[in-house]
XYZ file of C-alpha atoms in Angstrom:
720
model
C 84.593 145.903 62.277
C 82.408 143.198 60.712
C 84.199 140.276 59.178
C 83.777 139.628 55.496
C 80.699 137.399 55.023
C 81.106 134.050 53.284
C 78.459 132.748 50.912
C 77.599 130.170 48.288
C 74.911 130.340 45.607
C 73.220 127.514 43.742
C 70.370 127.109 41.254
C 67.234 125.177 42.248
C 65.820 125.166 38.714
C 64.090 127.623 36.446
C 66.804 130.227 36.971
C 65.919 130.575 40.670
C 68.988 131.070 42.850
C 69.398 130.382 46.561
C 72.218 132.006 48.525
C 73.517 130.778 51.896
C 75.617 133.321 53.798
C 77.429 133.291 57.156
C 79.754 135.577 59.107
C 77.667 138.735 59.056
C 74.731 138.230 61.457
C 74.438 136.655 64.924
C 78.171 135.964 65.227
C 78.054 134.873 68.879
C 75.930 131.836 68.077
C 77.758 128.553 67.483
C 76.418 128.653 63.935
C 74.400 131.294 62.087
C 73.409 131.679 58.447
C 70.949 133.488 56.230
C 69.262 131.712 53.344
C 67.827 133.845 50.556
C 65.606 133.129 47.580
C 64.151 136.185 45.874
C 63.143 138.579 48.640
C 62.633 135.747 51.129
C 65.382 135.712 53.774
C 65.604 133.296 56.709
C 67.983 133.690 59.635
C 68.935 130.416 61.339
C 71.021 130.112 64.504
C 72.149 127.139 66.540
C 73.680 127.058 70.017
C 74.677 123.979 72.038
C 75.778 123.751 75.657
C 79.321 122.524 76.145
C 78.323 120.018 78.793
C 75.254 117.925 79.460
C 73.279 118.472 82.619
C 74.097 116.104 85.448
C 72.024 112.953 85.131
C 70.835 113.813 81.596
C 69.880 110.609 79.756
C 68.081 111.942 76.652
C 68.869 114.408 73.869
C 67.270 117.843 74.630
C 66.773 119.421 71.198
C 64.435 122.396 70.803
C 63.496 123.891 67.424
C 61.436 127.058 66.921
C 60.487 128.632 63.617
C 58.939 132.100 63.778
C 57.812 134.634 61.189
C 58.460 138.286 61.956
C 55.520 140.386 60.774
C 57.915 143.180 59.865
C 59.324 140.813 57.230
C 56.193 141.467 55.177
C 55.713 145.088 56.236
C 52.847 144.250 58.580
C 51.961 144.896 62.219
C 50.567 141.953 64.216
C 46.828 142.047 64.792
C 47.027 141.020 68.445
C 46.205 143.357 71.323
C 49.890 143.733 72.248
C 50.978 144.311 68.639
C 53.921 141.952 68.918
C 54.642 138.389 67.883
C 53.156 136.088 70.508
C 53.183 132.305 70.799
C 53.803 130.328 67.620
C 50.790 129.848 65.382
C 49.920 126.466 63.892
C 51.885 127.074 60.683
C 54.984 127.993 62.664
C 54.550 124.951 64.928
C 54.171 122.643 61.930
C 57.274 124.106 60.292
C 59.180 123.726 63.575
C 58.135 120.054 63.676
C 59.328 119.504 60.118
C 62.770 120.839 61.038
C 62.926 118.951 64.357
C 61.955 115.596 62.836
C 64.587 116.053 60.121
C 67.466 117.139 62.371
C 67.001 114.867 65.398
C 68.416 111.661 63.803
C 71.616 113.524 62.776
C 73.041 113.766 66.302
C 75.083 110.963 67.909
C 73.118 108.585 70.145
C 75.332 109.426 73.145
C 75.140 113.216 72.734
C 73.033 114.720 75.563
C 74.045 118.408 75.495
C 71.146 120.802 75.081
C 70.812 122.206 71.550
C 68.573 125.092 70.488
C 67.800 125.825 66.846
C 65.994 129.081 65.998
C 64.841 129.956 62.484
C 63.255 133.353 61.778
C 61.679 134.767 58.642
C 63.174 138.259 58.476
C 62.158 139.190 54.926
C 59.117 137.816 53.133
C 58.489 137.237 49.455
C 54.821 136.907 48.453
C 55.597 133.999 46.118
C 58.374 132.116 47.949
C 57.282 129.524 50.513
C 59.607 129.856 53.540
C 58.902 126.357 54.908
C 60.707 124.843 51.906
C 63.910 126.706 52.929
C 63.664 126.452 56.731
C 65.410 123.089 57.151
C 68.125 124.099 54.682
C 68.772 127.134 56.877
C 68.856 125.095 60.104
C 71.163 122.453 58.636
C 73.470 125.134 57.207
C 73.778 126.723 60.659
C 74.834 123.322 62.028
C 77.194 122.795 59.097
C 79.195 125.980 59.860
C 79.404 125.133 63.584
C 81.510 122.600 65.483
C 78.441 120.918 67.005
C 78.731 117.166 66.375
C 76.392 115.908 63.656
C 76.718 112.717 61.648
C 75.555 114.124 58.304
C 74.309 117.248 56.529
C 70.661 117.367 55.560
C 68.172 119.508 53.646
C 64.534 119.688 52.646
C 62.734 120.314 49.373
C 59.081 120.885 48.621
C 57.812 119.166 45.517
C 54.498 119.571 43.721
C 52.822 118.435 40.543
C 51.472 121.524 38.813
C 49.663 121.327 35.465
C 51.127 117.856 34.953
C 54.733 118.951 35.636
C 56.842 118.239 38.739
C 58.072 121.486 40.321
C 60.760 121.845 43.005
C 60.001 124.482 45.668
C 56.819 125.729 43.936
C 55.521 129.251 44.426
C 52.352 130.074 46.367
C 50.476 130.575 43.105
C 51.617 127.217 41.756
C 50.554 125.436 44.937
C 46.972 126.599 44.354
C 46.923 124.425 41.215
C 48.927 121.470 42.544
C 47.685 117.866 42.353
C 50.053 116.916 45.155
C 52.413 118.676 47.534
C 55.117 116.931 49.589
C 58.009 118.223 51.656
C 60.922 115.785 51.863
C 64.060 115.785 54.016
C 67.085 113.692 53.172
C 70.814 113.274 53.561
C 72.976 112.655 50.534
C 72.133 108.935 50.708
C 68.931 108.488 52.679
C 65.408 109.837 52.997
C 64.672 111.019 56.533
C 61.221 112.622 56.550
C 58.207 113.015 54.257
C 54.986 114.944 54.799
C 52.317 116.153 52.426
C 48.945 115.816 50.760
C 47.596 114.746 47.393
C 44.433 114.582 45.344
C 44.413 110.785 45.251
C 47.864 110.240 43.742
C 49.149 106.725 43.097
C 51.923 104.978 45.018
C 54.121 105.156 41.901
C 53.599 108.929 41.708
C 54.751 109.275 45.316
C 57.897 107.195 44.737
C 58.701 109.282 41.655
C 58.229 112.486 43.670
C 60.567 111.199 46.402
C 63.292 110.373 43.893
C 62.994 113.759 42.168
C 63.130 115.602 45.493
C 66.157 113.598 46.632
C 68.093 114.637 43.521
C 67.295 118.290 44.288
C 68.325 117.896 47.933
C 71.761 116.599 46.924
C 72.410 119.998 45.292
C 71.538 121.711 48.621
C 73.889 119.422 50.528
C 76.766 120.040 48.136
C 76.345 123.806 48.639
C 76.415 123.373 52.448
C 79.578 121.296 52.225
C 81.165 124.019 50.101
C 80.161 126.680 52.638
C 81.571 124.600 55.519
C 84.823 124.232 53.601
C 85.015 127.996 52.932
C 84.421 128.752 56.617
C 87.145 126.294 57.532
C 85.403 124.454 60.363
C 88.276 122.552 62.015
C 86.180 119.619 63.201
C 83.590 118.777 65.832
C 83.874 119.578 69.508
C 84.631 116.948 72.087
C 81.922 116.001 74.555
C 81.746 113.744 77.573
C 80.490 110.261 76.784
C 78.063 108.544 79.162
C 79.617 106.059 81.568
C 79.541 102.397 80.502
C 79.923 99.065 82.348
C 80.305 95.768 80.518
C 79.878 93.907 83.807
C 76.422 95.356 84.497
C 75.479 94.902 80.843
C 76.243 91.184 81.053
C 74.305 90.877 84.322
C 71.272 92.401 82.629
C 71.527 89.996 79.700
C 71.873 86.962 81.954
C 68.977 88.046 84.186
C 66.423 89.325 81.691
C 67.022 88.102 78.130
C 64.979 84.897 78.251
C 62.200 86.451 80.324
C 61.850 89.350 77.890
C 61.505 86.868 75.051
C 58.701 85.001 76.825
C 56.710 88.181 77.440
C 57.255 89.421 73.894
C 55.859 86.166 72.498
C 52.874 85.998 74.870
C 50.571 88.135 72.700
C 49.390 90.070 75.760
C 47.560 93.393 75.906
C 49.347 96.733 76.187
C 48.936 97.212 79.954
C 49.589 93.549 80.830
C 52.742 93.570 78.714
C 53.921 96.882 80.165
C 53.357 95.659 83.712
C 55.240 92.413 83.033
C 58.232 94.281 81.582
C 58.200 96.667 84.567
C 58.198 93.728 86.978
C 61.326 92.296 85.364
C 63.032 95.699 85.543
C 62.206 96.118 89.224
C 63.465 92.631 90.022
C 66.614 93.346 88.004
C 67.374 96.464 90.040
C 66.724 94.572 93.268
C 69.127 91.832 92.154
C 71.980 94.332 92.045
C 71.900 94.401 95.841
C 71.571 97.136 98.417
C 75.120 98.322 97.800
C 74.420 99.249 94.165
C 75.025 102.915 93.400
C 72.635 105.219 91.622
C 74.922 105.188 88.582
C 74.868 101.383 88.463
C 71.078 101.317 88.748
C 70.774 103.887 85.997
C 73.068 101.872 83.736
C 71.093 98.705 84.475
C 67.861 100.432 83.423
C 69.484 101.667 80.219
C 70.885 98.255 79.336
C 67.534 96.671 80.109
C 65.745 99.057 77.720
C 68.368 98.336 75.046
C 67.962 94.586 75.563
C 64.165 94.813 75.378
C 64.475 96.842 72.148
C 66.806 94.247 70.610
C 64.882 91.116 71.702
C 61.487 92.340 70.517
C 62.915 93.348 67.149
C 64.640 89.990 66.724
C 61.383 88.196 67.542
C 59.567 90.075 64.780
C 62.353 89.449 62.271
C 62.766 85.750 63.055
C 59.253 84.628 64.016
C 57.351 87.133 61.796
C 55.007 87.598 64.774
C 54.273 90.798 66.651
C 53.826 91.793 70.279
C 50.052 91.266 70.251
C 50.279 87.999 68.292
C 49.342 89.444 64.876
C 51.027 88.688 61.589
C 53.027 91.411 59.880
C 50.134 92.570 57.647
C 47.232 92.026 60.038
C 45.065 95.019 60.995
C 43.659 94.977 64.531
C 39.978 94.270 65.125
C 37.814 97.115 63.811
C 34.632 98.380 65.484
C 32.817 101.477 64.328
C 29.448 103.180 64.543
C 27.902 106.431 63.393
C 25.525 108.747 65.248
C 26.482 107.570 68.775
C 25.716 111.077 70.113
C 22.187 112.490 69.615
C 22.877 116.226 69.688
C 25.986 116.938 67.537
C 25.315 117.515 63.859
C 27.389 114.432 63.044
C 29.366 111.899 65.106
C 31.232 108.615 64.863
C 33.043 106.222 67.194
C 35.978 104.384 65.627
C 37.894 101.701 67.509
C 40.880 99.746 66.185
C 42.314 97.416 68.794
C 43.224 99.592 71.774
C 42.995 102.879 69.868
C 39.686 104.765 69.904
C 38.459 108.099 68.553
C 35.142 109.774 69.305
C 34.700 112.391 66.598
C 32.038 115.059 66.108
C 31.097 117.389 63.252
C 29.575 120.827 63.833
C 28.121 123.186 61.228
C 28.624 126.929 61.432
C 28.208 130.056 59.350
C 30.620 132.247 57.443
C 31.109 134.125 60.712
C 32.601 130.953 62.259
C 35.457 130.666 59.758
C 38.978 130.376 61.177
C 41.354 133.297 60.643
C 44.759 131.938 59.641
C 47.323 134.712 59.967
C 50.956 134.587 58.926
C 53.514 137.219 58.050
C 52.786 136.870 54.336
C 48.988 136.931 54.430
C 45.792 136.515 56.385
C 43.219 134.065 55.146
C 40.035 132.363 56.325
C 39.258 128.650 56.344
C 35.794 127.102 56.468
C 37.151 123.631 57.305
C 38.608 123.108 60.782
C 39.877 119.951 62.508
C 40.970 119.752 66.134
C 42.658 116.706 67.664
C 42.699 116.171 71.444
C 44.879 113.657 73.261
C 43.923 113.591 76.973
C 46.223 111.727 79.381
C 43.584 109.139 80.360
C 43.770 107.750 76.807
C 47.044 106.062 77.811
C 46.108 105.493 81.455
C 48.328 108.327 82.691
C 48.006 111.339 84.968
C 49.340 114.574 83.469
C 48.680 118.277 83.810
C 46.292 119.674 81.205
C 48.321 122.568 79.827
C 46.670 123.153 76.467
C 47.410 121.752 73.052
C 50.964 120.576 72.413
C 52.909 120.376 69.177
C 52.057 116.700 68.779
C 48.327 117.447 68.803
C 48.791 120.200 66.225
C 50.814 117.910 63.956
C 48.466 114.930 64.179
C 45.429 117.128 63.636
C 47.027 118.753 60.603
C 47.689 115.378 58.960
C 44.045 114.368 59.433
C 42.809 117.753 58.185
C 44.933 117.649 55.027
C 43.726 114.117 54.294
C 39.989 114.752 54.737
C 40.176 118.138 53.004
C 40.750 116.383 49.679
C 37.185 115.019 49.706
C 35.407 118.126 50.993
C 32.991 119.941 48.643
C 34.155 123.121 46.931
C 33.881 126.782 47.859
C 30.177 126.870 47.037
C 29.473 124.653 50.077
C 27.706 127.035 52.463
C 28.745 125.646 55.853
C 31.803 126.186 57.990
C 32.625 122.640 59.164
C 34.489 121.846 62.391
C 35.657 118.310 63.203
C 36.809 117.460 66.724
C 38.546 114.138 67.423
C 38.809 113.164 71.087
C 41.138 110.216 71.570
C 39.652 108.028 74.304
C 42.181 105.185 74.037
C 45.591 105.115 72.424
C 47.928 102.312 71.524
C 49.386 103.515 68.278
C 48.164 105.512 65.315
C 45.497 107.701 66.884
C 45.911 110.183 64.018
C 44.829 107.480 61.573
C 41.840 106.691 63.787
C 40.983 110.400 63.561
C 40.966 110.232 59.751
C 38.654 107.201 59.744
C 36.317 108.569 62.419
C 36.306 111.971 60.740
C 35.264 110.472 57.397
C 32.418 108.542 59.037
C 31.256 111.589 61.019
C 31.232 113.785 57.890
C 28.989 111.310 56.092
C 26.794 111.002 59.185
C 26.399 114.794 59.230
C 25.297 114.874 55.604
C 28.400 116.581 54.216
C 28.407 115.525 50.531
C 31.799 113.822 50.433
C 31.865 111.277 47.621
C 34.352 108.790 49.085
C 35.568 107.566 52.444
C 39.147 108.336 53.508
C 40.986 105.897 55.772
C 44.504 105.799 57.168
C 46.989 103.218 58.374
C 50.340 103.535 60.152
C 53.206 101.396 58.920
C 56.381 100.363 60.732
C 59.722 98.900 59.762
C 62.213 96.669 61.573
C 65.657 96.247 59.989
C 68.891 94.495 60.888
C 72.470 94.906 59.752
C 72.381 91.544 57.947
C 69.792 92.980 55.542
C 66.754 91.269 57.024
C 63.685 93.479 57.475
C 60.000 93.327 58.339
C 57.306 95.803 57.315
C 54.497 96.104 59.855
C 50.907 97.150 59.110
C 48.890 99.065 61.737
C 51.654 99.473 64.309
C 51.250 99.549 68.082
C 52.682 102.287 70.265
C 55.521 99.955 71.337
C 56.267 99.077 67.716
C 56.502 102.775 66.890
C 59.076 103.199 69.675
C 61.029 100.066 68.733
C 60.864 100.456 64.968
C 63.016 102.174 62.379
C 60.191 103.910 60.533
C 56.826 105.469 61.283
C 54.984 105.794 57.996
C 51.360 107.011 57.968
C 49.422 106.846 54.706
C 45.837 108.031 54.163
C 43.647 107.810 51.113
C 40.589 106.551 49.286
C 40.199 103.428 47.197
C 41.529 105.458 44.270
C 44.675 107.021 45.692
C 46.736 108.664 48.425
C 45.445 111.797 50.187
C 48.064 112.298 52.917
C 51.506 111.078 53.971
C 53.672 111.502 57.059
C 56.910 109.545 57.430
C 59.831 109.591 59.841
C 62.796 107.299 59.241
C 65.256 106.502 62.015
C 67.649 104.240 60.108
C 70.188 104.767 57.343
C 69.954 103.051 54.012
C 66.220 102.757 53.358
C 66.060 101.705 49.712
C 63.366 102.680 47.235
C 62.591 98.969 46.891
C 61.647 98.761 50.578
C 59.761 102.062 50.315
C 57.734 100.762 47.361
C 56.935 97.550 49.207
C 55.831 99.509 52.282
C 53.521 101.657 50.147
C 51.880 98.636 48.528
C 51.436 96.959 51.915
C 49.940 100.191 53.268
C 47.486 100.242 50.359
C 46.246 96.760 51.221
C 45.759 97.792 54.852
C 43.994 100.996 53.813
C 41.577 99.104 51.555
C 40.809 96.593 54.323
C 39.784 99.434 56.652
C 37.805 101.156 53.884
C 35.746 98.011 53.298
C 34.692 98.049 56.957
C 33.912 101.781 56.810
C 31.680 101.399 53.750
C 29.878 98.514 55.461
C 29.180 100.853 58.391
C 28.247 103.983 56.377
C 28.019 103.357 52.615
C 27.324 106.971 51.612
C 26.720 110.423 53.022
C 23.226 111.216 54.263
C 21.228 112.949 51.495
C 20.652 115.955 53.753
C 21.673 117.262 57.148
C 19.892 115.954 60.250
C 16.598 117.522 61.348
C 18.222 119.310 64.299
C 21.164 120.581 62.222
C 21.058 124.172 61.009
C 20.052 124.809 57.424
C 22.139 126.903 55.120
C 21.917 128.002 51.528
C 24.418 129.929 49.439
C 23.324 132.146 46.561
C 25.523 133.815 43.950
C 24.236 137.136 42.620
C 25.417 139.945 40.371
C 27.383 142.351 42.520
C 25.160 145.237 41.375
C 22.371 143.805 43.568
C 24.438 143.790 46.792
C 23.276 147.287 47.679
C 19.640 146.396 47.029
C 19.823 143.444 49.453
C 21.522 145.503 52.142
C 19.214 148.465 51.664
C 19.682 151.998 53.002
C 21.592 151.761 56.304
C 21.078 147.982 56.243
C 17.314 148.202 56.633
C 16.453 145.591 53.994
C 18.808 142.859 55.179
C 17.857 143.519 58.788
C 14.177 143.164 57.890
C 14.818 139.884 56.074
C 16.713 138.478 59.068
C 14.071 139.662 61.513
C 11.098 138.349 59.545
C 12.658 134.965 58.629
C 14.732 134.244 61.755
C 17.903 133.768 59.707
C 21.493 134.952 59.791
C 22.649 136.349 56.447
C 26.236 137.003 55.420
C 26.859 138.918 52.204
C 30.239 139.652 50.635
C 31.719 140.464 47.268
C 34.080 137.787 45.942
C 35.597 138.619 42.594
C 32.835 139.904 40.358
C 29.956 138.190 42.127
C 28.159 138.553 45.407
C 28.012 135.559 47.761
C 24.946 135.396 50.005
C 25.004 132.787 52.804
C 21.713 132.195 54.617
C 21.789 130.281 57.903
C 18.951 129.201 60.208
C 18.059 126.323 62.551
C 14.666 126.136 60.784
C 14.375 125.113 57.143
C 11.229 127.199 56.567
C 13.097 130.361 57.546
C 15.868 129.618 55.063
C 13.364 128.935 52.276
C 11.532 132.187 52.989
C 14.770 134.216 53.017
C 15.955 132.574 49.782
C 12.696 133.448 48.061
C 12.885 137.001 49.388
C 16.432 137.551 48.148
C 15.718 135.925 44.794
C 12.833 138.323 44.332
C 15.134 141.280 45.074
C 17.729 140.211 42.539
C 15.209 139.075 39.949
C 14.861 141.344 36.925
C 11.176 142.148 36.179
C 10.110 140.928 32.754
C 7.252 142.329 30.718
C 4.483 139.760 30.574
C 5.246 138.161 33.971
C 2.564 137.928 36.629
C 3.166 138.955 40.243
C 1.360 139.115 43.558
C 1.384 142.783 44.502
C 0.638 144.603 47.737
C -1.151 147.934 47.630
C 1.085 150.578 49.178
C -0.829 153.760 48.394
C -4.093 155.000 46.852
C -4.359 157.986 44.547
C -7.297 159.348 42.559
C -5.709 158.044 39.338
C -4.857 154.553 40.619
C -2.855 152.588 43.160
C 0.878 152.191 43.774
C 1.675 148.531 44.393
C 4.849 146.627 45.369
C 5.029 143.618 43.071
C 8.614 142.596 44.054
C 10.602 143.548 47.147
C 11.831 147.082 46.588
C 10.067 147.397 43.239
C 6.820 149.377 42.849
C 4.669 150.328 39.921
C 1.475 152.141 39.095
C -1.742 150.220 38.695
C -3.698 152.877 36.802
C -7.409 153.200 37.458
C -8.043 152.205 33.846
C -6.122 148.927 34.336
C -7.943 147.757 37.441
C -11.073 146.488 35.757
C -12.720 146.242 32.371
C -15.511 148.255 33.892
C -15.014 151.981 33.712
C -14.219 153.396 37.174
C -14.827 157.022 37.944
C -13.218 156.918 41.420
C -10.879 154.698 43.509
C -13.126 154.923 46.514
C -14.016 151.445 47.790
C -12.119 149.698 44.994
C -8.776 148.924 46.699
C -7.357 149.553 50.159
C -3.796 149.766 51.431
C -2.517 146.289 52.290
C -4.697 144.481 49.761
C -2.943 141.787 47.742
C -3.822 141.602 44.066
C -2.425 139.764 41.073
C -1.002 142.021 38.405
C 0.775 141.673 35.083
C 3.738 143.784 34.034
C 2.661 145.298 30.730
C 5.472 147.729 30.101
C 7.701 150.601 31.163
C 6.939 154.274 30.921
C 9.355 155.440 28.198
C 9.843 158.815 29.856
C 10.169 157.909 33.535
C 11.182 154.241 33.331
C 8.473 153.357 35.850
C 6.716 150.011 35.730
C 3.208 149.841 34.239
C 0.974 147.174 35.702
C -2.452 145.824 34.824
C -5.032 143.869 36.770
C -7.655 143.698 34.079
C -5.204 141.960 31.736
C -5.605 138.892 33.963
C -9.409 139.076 33.844
C -11.520 137.596 31.095
C -12.674 140.273 28.705
C -16.465 140.625 29.002
C -18.388 139.445 25.948
C -21.123 142.129 25.433
C -22.374 144.579 22.765
C -23.231 148.203 23.523
C -26.961 148.622 23.964
C -28.727 149.955 20.796
C -30.313 153.377 21.093
C -34.039 153.437 19.967
C -34.393 155.029 16.525
C -36.736 158.021 16.151
C -39.618 157.454 13.688
C -39.171 159.679 10.703
C -42.158 161.851 9.638
C -42.474 162.776 6.068
C -44.051 166.218 5.919
C -43.736 166.451 2.273
């Protein structure tokens, strides 16, 4: 017998209700809920092991979001006809949930936790990613798994000048910006999104509006937890501690850590110096030290290093590499470093380097993006690669990880804002290969991608740059905002805040906050500091490549896109495809033709410009409407006794009557014209009965100026 389900319902604005329910599905999980808005239903479950694995010293959280194709009444298109590995959208949604939930767990909690969120019913207008974190947090809220706070997410967009919470798919098509924000009742935790050059003030306003909406979600979760009657949180074993070893670590390493932190050394030199201290520390414990003592010493050493470096930045206002808080590392960049790709750029900022290429393709190269709700094609693709040698490491190459997908998506969303519209004929693929990494390789990808697009001749009007910001805070209220953070500063800091944009506004944002109590005042200051850093990088980018090339490179393929009346689609294709096949064969082009709305889109692609020009002229002649009075070059297709049939436009023939060939009277066509001859003709009309075209050659000839010869008059004889 199923227990009576428990639910709460709340309004998210505009009369739209969201219902959270538990107690009916997946009852053996530690926590399970469904979240429903309209016909969109998400099932979220959470399970945590009761004990941590022996020797576990980190928090093993796994989050997977998956869309069931049955939720939208569809069958997967894969060979096996079942849901396979997560697609990019599912991975990105999983990352949004993971980044929001991870800070909620206690620092000393090392039991494995698995969060699974599934779309089990789809609504064509409801975006499931805006409800996924609410579902995951609600599952935690009705469980006894220890969390510090309840959280939720809201998607916010500016549509037709109005701010909308959890916009529909249709509204997102018209949005000026789109952000997804996670927060507790008091603090922002995560932000990600894109914008069409919004201002910093617009972003702050969006964050505040979203936070107010999230507080409604949290109140509903608290009500549901109260209705369920969760008695409290489970007990778990705390890691072993030793004040004696902690003090030994402080006495041995504190001063030495400070000296290295203030030395302004490079990444590898600094890492090696810190490792040397750690090894000497472990050796100082003596041969009798146990594995547990050594492990504790390493932990306390890492904690001490974290604390000392942060204090140095707060007190000295100097960073690990010797820079000031707002200084951007040395910038070096060049375009066209590779001769064969259609566009390329090398961007180096300090010890972070991206080699980025641009490749042009046809309509046939578009990327199929398939989800439960819909399948769509994209003609703009960005791939981000992070090989292990970029950090001087040896690792197995096991394909693209979630980090690569997330970083690539941020760069794609940022650069997409400057891409030309749907009439741009090319499919464009950007590939960023990170050759060195010491912080903010995703921002290097944005900068290198912008340079490579201009190098390729893509008509983007403005450069897009990006900068990663950091934050160091202390309980006494002192804080430091860092521009262009290093990898170590990302690890040691309380915030990782990436901002991309042009000189005129923000194009992309990704933020993770690891500390409670980040005020809007600090957020505003960080945004303004990020803007100054972004503009500094943009100045260097414009000095390197001031504008996009006026046309693609000589070795790049040429492409043209034509828009025609859909009634001409059949004429271009021809019977059984004969016409389009002939055009492709004779011009050496690839032609893609499809009906979009009420027009036909014709994309013509060729490595040779002359072939494209010839195909364009050919197609234009097919779709052109013959006009009486126009002159054409016609090819004789057949000879009859009464004239010649000529093709004056592709697929269009008319009769050149024997009387219209010349001003001179012709009694026969013999020897006058032959098949294959090319003659200029003028369209003089249509046969009213048959609708056939009437052509004239003599109308283009000067009319001869002569009088008929006079006949001799007979002399009259008068017989009278």
